[in-house]
XYZ file of C-alpha atoms in Angstrom:
433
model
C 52.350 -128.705 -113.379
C 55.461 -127.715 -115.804
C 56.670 -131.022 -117.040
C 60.044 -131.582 -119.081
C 60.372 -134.865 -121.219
C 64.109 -135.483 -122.558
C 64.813 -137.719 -125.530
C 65.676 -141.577 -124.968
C 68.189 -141.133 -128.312
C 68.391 -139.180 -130.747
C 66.848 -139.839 -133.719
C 67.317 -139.347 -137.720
C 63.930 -140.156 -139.752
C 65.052 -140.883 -143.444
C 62.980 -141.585 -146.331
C 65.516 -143.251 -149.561
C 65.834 -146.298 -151.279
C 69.643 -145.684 -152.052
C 70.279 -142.731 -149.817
C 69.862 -141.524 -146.296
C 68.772 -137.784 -146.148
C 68.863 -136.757 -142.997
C 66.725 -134.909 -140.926
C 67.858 -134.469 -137.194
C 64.935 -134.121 -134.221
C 65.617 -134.581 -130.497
C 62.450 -136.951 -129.245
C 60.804 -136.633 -126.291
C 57.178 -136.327 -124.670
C 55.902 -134.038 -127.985
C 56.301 -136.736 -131.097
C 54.632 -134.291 -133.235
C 58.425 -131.964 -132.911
C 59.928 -135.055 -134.987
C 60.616 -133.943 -138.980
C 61.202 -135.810 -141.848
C 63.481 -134.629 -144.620
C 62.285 -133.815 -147.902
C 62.428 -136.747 -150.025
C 63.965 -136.222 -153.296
C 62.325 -137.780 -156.570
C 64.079 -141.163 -156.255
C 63.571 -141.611 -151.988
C 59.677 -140.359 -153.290
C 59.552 -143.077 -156.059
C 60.354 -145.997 -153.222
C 58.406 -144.258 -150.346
C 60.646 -146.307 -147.546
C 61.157 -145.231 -144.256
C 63.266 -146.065 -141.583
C 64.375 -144.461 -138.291
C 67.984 -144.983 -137.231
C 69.430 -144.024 -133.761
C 72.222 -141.590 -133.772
C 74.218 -141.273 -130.688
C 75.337 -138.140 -129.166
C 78.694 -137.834 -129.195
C 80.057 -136.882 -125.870
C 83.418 -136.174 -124.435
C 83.832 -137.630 -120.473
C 86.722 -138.487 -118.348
C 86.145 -142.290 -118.168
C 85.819 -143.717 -122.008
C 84.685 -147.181 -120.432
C 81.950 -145.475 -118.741
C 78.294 -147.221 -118.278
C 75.874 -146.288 -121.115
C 73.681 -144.866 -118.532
C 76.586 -142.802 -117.083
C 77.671 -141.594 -120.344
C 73.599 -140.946 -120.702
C 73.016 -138.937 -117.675
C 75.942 -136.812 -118.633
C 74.298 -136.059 -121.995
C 71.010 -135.752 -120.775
C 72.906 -133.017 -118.085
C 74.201 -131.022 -120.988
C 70.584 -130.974 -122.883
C 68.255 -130.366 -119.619
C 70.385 -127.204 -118.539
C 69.094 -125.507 -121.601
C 65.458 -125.967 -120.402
C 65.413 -126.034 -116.619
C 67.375 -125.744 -113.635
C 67.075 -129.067 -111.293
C 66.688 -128.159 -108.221
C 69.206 -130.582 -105.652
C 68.857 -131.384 -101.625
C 71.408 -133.165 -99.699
C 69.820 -136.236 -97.728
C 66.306 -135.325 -99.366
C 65.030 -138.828 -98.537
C 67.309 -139.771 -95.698
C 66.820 -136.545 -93.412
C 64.255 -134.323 -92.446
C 62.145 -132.264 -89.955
C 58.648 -133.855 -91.656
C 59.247 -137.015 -92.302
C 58.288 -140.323 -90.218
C 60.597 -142.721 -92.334
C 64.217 -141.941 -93.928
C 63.578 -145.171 -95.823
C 63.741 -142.947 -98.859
C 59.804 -142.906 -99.953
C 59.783 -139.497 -97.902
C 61.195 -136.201 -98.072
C 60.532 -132.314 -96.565
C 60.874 -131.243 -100.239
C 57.687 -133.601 -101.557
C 55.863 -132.677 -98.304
C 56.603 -128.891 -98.896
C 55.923 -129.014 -102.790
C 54.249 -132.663 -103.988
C 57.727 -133.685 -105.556
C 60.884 -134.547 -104.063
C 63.950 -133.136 -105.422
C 65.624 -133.554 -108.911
C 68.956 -134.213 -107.504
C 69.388 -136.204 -104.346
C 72.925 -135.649 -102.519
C 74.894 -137.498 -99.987
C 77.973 -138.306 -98.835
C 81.187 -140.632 -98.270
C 80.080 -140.468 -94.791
C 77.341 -142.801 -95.617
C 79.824 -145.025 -97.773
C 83.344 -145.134 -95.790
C 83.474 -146.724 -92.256
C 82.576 -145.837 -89.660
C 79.322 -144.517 -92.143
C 78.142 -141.845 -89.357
C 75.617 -140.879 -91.374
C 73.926 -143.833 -92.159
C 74.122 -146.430 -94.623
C 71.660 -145.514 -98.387
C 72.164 -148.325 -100.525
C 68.656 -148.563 -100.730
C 67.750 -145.177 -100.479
C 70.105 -144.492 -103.488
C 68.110 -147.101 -105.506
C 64.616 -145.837 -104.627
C 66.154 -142.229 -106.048
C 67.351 -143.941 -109.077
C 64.143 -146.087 -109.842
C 62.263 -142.599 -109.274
C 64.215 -141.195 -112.035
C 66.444 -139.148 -109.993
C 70.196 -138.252 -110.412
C 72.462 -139.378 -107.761
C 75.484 -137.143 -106.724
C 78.105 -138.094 -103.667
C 80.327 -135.595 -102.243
C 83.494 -136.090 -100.072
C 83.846 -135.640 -96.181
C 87.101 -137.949 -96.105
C 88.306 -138.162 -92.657
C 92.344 -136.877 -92.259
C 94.353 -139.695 -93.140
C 97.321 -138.810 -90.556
C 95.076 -138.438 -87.458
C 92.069 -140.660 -88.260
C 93.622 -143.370 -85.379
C 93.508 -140.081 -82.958
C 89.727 -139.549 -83.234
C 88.848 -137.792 -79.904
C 87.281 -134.218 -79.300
C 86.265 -133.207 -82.266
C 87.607 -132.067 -85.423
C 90.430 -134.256 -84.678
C 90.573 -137.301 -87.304
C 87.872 -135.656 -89.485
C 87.608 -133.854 -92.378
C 87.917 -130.880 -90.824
C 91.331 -131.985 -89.196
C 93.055 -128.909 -90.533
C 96.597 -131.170 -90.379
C 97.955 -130.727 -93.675
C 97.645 -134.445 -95.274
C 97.371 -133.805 -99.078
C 101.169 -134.636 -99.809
C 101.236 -137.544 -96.705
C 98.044 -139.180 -99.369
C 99.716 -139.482 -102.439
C 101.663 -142.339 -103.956
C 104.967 -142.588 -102.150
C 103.652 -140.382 -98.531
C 103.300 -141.977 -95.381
C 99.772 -142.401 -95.620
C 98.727 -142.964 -99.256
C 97.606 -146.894 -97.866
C 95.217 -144.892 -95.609
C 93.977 -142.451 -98.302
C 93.610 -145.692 -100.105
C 91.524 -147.354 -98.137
C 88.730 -144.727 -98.503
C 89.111 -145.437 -102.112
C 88.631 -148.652 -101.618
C 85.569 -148.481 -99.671
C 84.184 -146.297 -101.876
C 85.160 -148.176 -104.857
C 83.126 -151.397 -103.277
C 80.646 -149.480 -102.768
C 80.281 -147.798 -105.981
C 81.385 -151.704 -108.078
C 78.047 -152.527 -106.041
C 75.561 -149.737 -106.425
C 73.393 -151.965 -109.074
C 69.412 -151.445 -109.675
C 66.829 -153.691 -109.266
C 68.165 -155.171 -113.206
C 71.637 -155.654 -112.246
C 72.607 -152.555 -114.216
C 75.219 -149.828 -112.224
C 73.803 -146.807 -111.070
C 75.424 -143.768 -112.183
C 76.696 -141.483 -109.507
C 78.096 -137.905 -109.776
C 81.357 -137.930 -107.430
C 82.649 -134.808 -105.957
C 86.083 -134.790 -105.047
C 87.850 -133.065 -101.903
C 85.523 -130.021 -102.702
C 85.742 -126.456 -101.313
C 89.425 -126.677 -101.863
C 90.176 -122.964 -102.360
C 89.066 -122.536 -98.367
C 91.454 -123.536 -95.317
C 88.730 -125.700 -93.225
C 89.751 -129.035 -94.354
C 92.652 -130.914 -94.947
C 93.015 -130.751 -98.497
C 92.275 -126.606 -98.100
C 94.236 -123.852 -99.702
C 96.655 -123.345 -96.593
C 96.795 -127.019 -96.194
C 98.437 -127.860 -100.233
C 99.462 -125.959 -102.948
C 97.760 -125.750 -105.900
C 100.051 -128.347 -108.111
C 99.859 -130.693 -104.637
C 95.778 -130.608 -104.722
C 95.576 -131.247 -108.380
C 97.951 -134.327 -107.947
C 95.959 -135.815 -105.175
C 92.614 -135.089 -107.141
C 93.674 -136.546 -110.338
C 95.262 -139.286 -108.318
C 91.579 -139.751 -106.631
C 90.196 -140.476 -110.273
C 92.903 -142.285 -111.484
C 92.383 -144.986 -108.762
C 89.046 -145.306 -108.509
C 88.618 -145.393 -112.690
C 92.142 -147.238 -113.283
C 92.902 -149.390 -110.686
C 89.383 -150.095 -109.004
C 87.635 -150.265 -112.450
C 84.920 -147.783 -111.391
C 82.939 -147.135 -114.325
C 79.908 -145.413 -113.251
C 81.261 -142.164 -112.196
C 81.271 -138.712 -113.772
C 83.715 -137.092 -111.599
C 82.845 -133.015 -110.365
C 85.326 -129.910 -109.287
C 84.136 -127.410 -106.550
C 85.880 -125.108 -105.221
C 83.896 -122.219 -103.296
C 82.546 -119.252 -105.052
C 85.310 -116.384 -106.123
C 85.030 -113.032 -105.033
C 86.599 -112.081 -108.420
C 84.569 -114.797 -110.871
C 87.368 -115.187 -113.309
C 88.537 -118.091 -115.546
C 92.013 -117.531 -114.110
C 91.124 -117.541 -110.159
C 89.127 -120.553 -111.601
C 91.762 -122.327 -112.834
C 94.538 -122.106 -110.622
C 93.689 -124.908 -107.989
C 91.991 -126.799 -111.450
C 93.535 -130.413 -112.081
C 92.535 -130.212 -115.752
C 90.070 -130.942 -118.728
C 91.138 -134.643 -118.561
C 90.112 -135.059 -115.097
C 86.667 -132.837 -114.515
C 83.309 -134.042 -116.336
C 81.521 -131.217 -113.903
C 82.129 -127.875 -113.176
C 80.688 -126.490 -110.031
C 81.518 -124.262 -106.766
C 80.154 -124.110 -103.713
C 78.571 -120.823 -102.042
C 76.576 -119.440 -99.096
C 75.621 -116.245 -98.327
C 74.439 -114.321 -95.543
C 70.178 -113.986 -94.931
C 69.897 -110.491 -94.825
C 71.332 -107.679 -97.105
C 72.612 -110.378 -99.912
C 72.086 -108.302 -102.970
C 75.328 -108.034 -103.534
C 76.157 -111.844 -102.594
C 73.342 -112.825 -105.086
C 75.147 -111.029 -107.711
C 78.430 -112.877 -106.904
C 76.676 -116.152 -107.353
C 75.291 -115.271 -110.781
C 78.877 -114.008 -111.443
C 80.126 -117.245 -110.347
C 77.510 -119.673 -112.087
C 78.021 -117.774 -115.481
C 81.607 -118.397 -115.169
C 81.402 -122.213 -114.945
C 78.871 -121.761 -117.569
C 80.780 -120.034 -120.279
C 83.647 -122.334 -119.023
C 81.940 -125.197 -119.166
C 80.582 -124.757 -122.584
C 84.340 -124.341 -124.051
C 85.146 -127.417 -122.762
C 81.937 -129.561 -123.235
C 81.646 -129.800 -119.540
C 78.718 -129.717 -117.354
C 77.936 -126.628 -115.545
C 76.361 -126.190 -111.615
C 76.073 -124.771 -108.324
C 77.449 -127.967 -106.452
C 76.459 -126.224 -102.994
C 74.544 -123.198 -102.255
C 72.352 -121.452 -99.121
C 72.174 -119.167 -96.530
C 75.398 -119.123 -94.696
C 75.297 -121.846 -91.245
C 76.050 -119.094 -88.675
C 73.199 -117.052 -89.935
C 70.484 -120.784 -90.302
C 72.018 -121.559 -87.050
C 71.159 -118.030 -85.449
C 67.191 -118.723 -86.931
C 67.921 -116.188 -89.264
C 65.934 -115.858 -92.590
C 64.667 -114.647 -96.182
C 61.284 -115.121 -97.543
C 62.272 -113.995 -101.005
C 65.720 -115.557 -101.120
C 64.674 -118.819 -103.234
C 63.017 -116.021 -105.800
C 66.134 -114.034 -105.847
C 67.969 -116.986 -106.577
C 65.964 -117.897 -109.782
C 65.316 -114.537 -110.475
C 69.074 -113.549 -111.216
C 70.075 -116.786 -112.432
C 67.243 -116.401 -115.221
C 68.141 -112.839 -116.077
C 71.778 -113.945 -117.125
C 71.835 -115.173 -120.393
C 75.014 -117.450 -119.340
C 73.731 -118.510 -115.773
C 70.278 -119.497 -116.544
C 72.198 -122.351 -118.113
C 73.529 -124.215 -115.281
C 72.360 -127.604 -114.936
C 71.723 -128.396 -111.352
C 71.952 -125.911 -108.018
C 72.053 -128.298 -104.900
C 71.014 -127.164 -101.666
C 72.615 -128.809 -97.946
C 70.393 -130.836 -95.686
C 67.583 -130.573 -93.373
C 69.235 -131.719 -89.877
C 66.051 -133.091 -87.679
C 68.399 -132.955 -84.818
C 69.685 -129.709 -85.314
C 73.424 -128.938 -84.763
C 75.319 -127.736 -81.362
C 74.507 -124.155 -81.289
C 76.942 -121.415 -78.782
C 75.313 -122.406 -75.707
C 75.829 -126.236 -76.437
C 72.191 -127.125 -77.103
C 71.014 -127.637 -80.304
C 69.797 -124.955 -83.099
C 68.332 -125.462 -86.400
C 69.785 -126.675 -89.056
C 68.110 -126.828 -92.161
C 67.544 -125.311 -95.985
C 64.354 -126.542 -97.214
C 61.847 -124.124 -96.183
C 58.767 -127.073 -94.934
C 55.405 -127.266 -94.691
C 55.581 -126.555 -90.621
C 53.812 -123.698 -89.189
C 57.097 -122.035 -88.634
C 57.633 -121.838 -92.317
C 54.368 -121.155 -93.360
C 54.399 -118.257 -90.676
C 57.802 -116.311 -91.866
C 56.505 -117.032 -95.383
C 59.512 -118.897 -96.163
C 57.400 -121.875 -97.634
C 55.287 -120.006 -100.103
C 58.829 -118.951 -101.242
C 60.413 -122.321 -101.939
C 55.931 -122.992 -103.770
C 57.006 -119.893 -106.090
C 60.184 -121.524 -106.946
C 59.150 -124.391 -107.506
C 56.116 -123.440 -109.631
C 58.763 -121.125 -111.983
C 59.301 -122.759 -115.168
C 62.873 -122.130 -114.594
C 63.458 -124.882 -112.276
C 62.626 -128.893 -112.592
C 62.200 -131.326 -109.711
C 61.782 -135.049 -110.215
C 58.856 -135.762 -111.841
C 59.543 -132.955 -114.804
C 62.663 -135.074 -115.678
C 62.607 -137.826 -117.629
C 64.637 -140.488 -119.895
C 67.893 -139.242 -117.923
C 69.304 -142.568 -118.433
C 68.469 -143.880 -122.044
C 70.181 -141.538 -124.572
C 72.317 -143.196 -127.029
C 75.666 -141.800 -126.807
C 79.241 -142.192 -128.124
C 82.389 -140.967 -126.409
C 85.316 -138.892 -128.420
């Protein structure tokens, strides 16, 4: 099996008994890649060596950051040169396979003998009323396992979240403009703020088996350039959203004293991938450790939607890299209607790999994260419930359409890392501009 080994610091090996000469080597699984400097006559007179940890110098929204926040960001910027990590929302917590969501099982271990790289949920397992279940402890078994931890946000409307009734009233999906009504001064910035809040409890309180914080990868109000939530495109302008984003890390790092976050941008994918379309709904350098967007596609005749992704991920790439950023797909699969109609491709997790490894700038993302594997389904037209899934499993269904040896080939390419081919995510030494 391809296995990946990342570097617990970096390291200088020096051999002087006045001077340091200074060879550089990244350590990890292979201790034979480590080099030693030439010595000169005086360093080969006194023959003494020493090894001397230099941190990585790193440039990240919060400076008072965890060390194994600031790590995982690092280690984020180093593994996307190797591998892509392959990401599943609710990979332990829901499934069609499973017999626990106690998070020891997942459709993506029982499809390919490892569970994702990069397990996903949600504020809807963090905020009341927490509809999708609480994962404390399914966050910490991810963690333990080595795994990186990233939250997006499904924050219920903040004018209508008393009116709850027939649905989308209340929710995120409450297209009631409420972006202006959340900031600091609007009529409902106390209820905005009491997401926060929750969130920032939860987050103060996310602590390992050691009593150290876990690190969490927080994606705010994403999808923002579409109109189907509250914070959408039609909904705010594009100064308004950027206020009420940078106000949403502000708070949380500021006032709450969240330190454990690495805070992510993702709008959806641009029909025209350019820096300026980009940009425009973008609430700046200062606020974004992650660049992502968000994309899905239909399951039949998607060449051309397969080129727009590796469009898009080479943007946030080349982006990214001018910025010292971290680049990903934040969200990406077969467009719902078409899932929900049973529609499929057996070759779409190839074409996916294949044309991200072809580009020389989006081979270089760090993470692609796919959505969830509903066991229940979702309401289809007819009111009963259709599938709902995006992990290909190990069920006769997918062996059948042949969409599981598809997700076996991906997995297998050397292109892509799950769990176990990551390692040492959270003990680089690091040291923030």
């Amino acid at each position: 099996m391809k296995k990946f080994c990342m570097p617990g610091s970096l390291k200088v090996t020096v051999r002087s008994s006045l001077f340091a000469i200074a060879a550089l080597a990244i350590v990890g699984c292979d201790k034979s890649s480590e080099t030693t400097a030439p010595a000169n006559a005086e360093s080969a007179k006194a023959n003494v060596e020493q090894t001397v940890a230099v941190p990585v110098e790193i440039n990240i929204v919060n400076k008072n950051a965890t060390a194994e926040t600031r790590s995982l960001f690092a280690f984020m910027l180093e593994q996307r040169k190797k591998a892509i990590m392959f990401g599943h929302q609710h990979d332990t917590t829901q499934g069609l396979t499973i017999t626990t969501t106690d998070g020891t099982q997942s459709d993506t271990f029982n499809a390919v003998g490892d569970f994702a790289a990069v397990y996903g949920w949600d504020t809807l397992s963090i905020v009341t009323p927490k509809m999708e279940g609480d994962v404390v402890e399914q966050v910490k078994k991810a963690y333990a396992r080595g795994g990186i931890i990233t939250v997006s946000s499904h924050f219920d409307n903040p004018i209508t979240d008393k009116q709850k009734g027939e649905w989308p009233v209340g929710t995120s999906w409450d297209k009631t403009p409420a972006v202006v009504a959340s900031l600091p001064g609007g009529e409902f910035n106390s209820v905005y703020n009491g997401y926060l809040d929750q969130l920032a409890d939860w987050a103060n309180n996310l602590k390992d088996d050691n009593g150290k914080l876990i690190p969490v990868i927080f994606r705010i109000l994403h999808e923002n350039t579409g109109s189907w939530f509250w914070w959408g495109a039609e909904q705010s302008t594009p100064e308004q959203y950027k206020k009420l984003y940078q106000y949403t890390v502000e708070y949380l790092r500021d006032t709450k004293g969240v330190n454990n976050f690495l805070f992510a941008y993702s709008p959806n994918n641009f029909a025209d991938a350019t820096e300026a379309n980009y940009l425009e709904r973008y609430p700046g350098d200062a606020w974004v450790d992650v660049l992502g967007f968000d994309t899905y596609g239909p399951a039949e005749n998607n060449a051309e939607w397969f080129a727009n992704v590796v469009a898009n991920a080479a943007l946030v790439v080349r982006m990214a890299e001018a910025r010292g950023k971290v680049p990903v797909i934040s969200e990406i699969g077969i467009r719902a209607p078409d899932i929900e109609a049973g529609k499929y491709d057996n070759q779409w997790y190839r074409k996916l790999i294949g044309g991200l490894k072809a580009d020389k700038d989006a081979r270089n993302i760090a993470f692609l994260l796919t959505w969830r594997n509903a066991p229940e389904g979702v309401p289809g037209p007819d009111g009963k419930n259709v599938p709902h899934y995006w992990v290909p499993t190990n069920r006769e269904e997918n062996i059948n359409n042949g969409t599981l040896e598809d997700l076996r080939e991906f997995y297998k390419d050397d292109a892509t890392a799950f769990n176990r081919d990551i390692s040492g995510v959270y003990g680089i030494s690091t040291s923030v501009k």
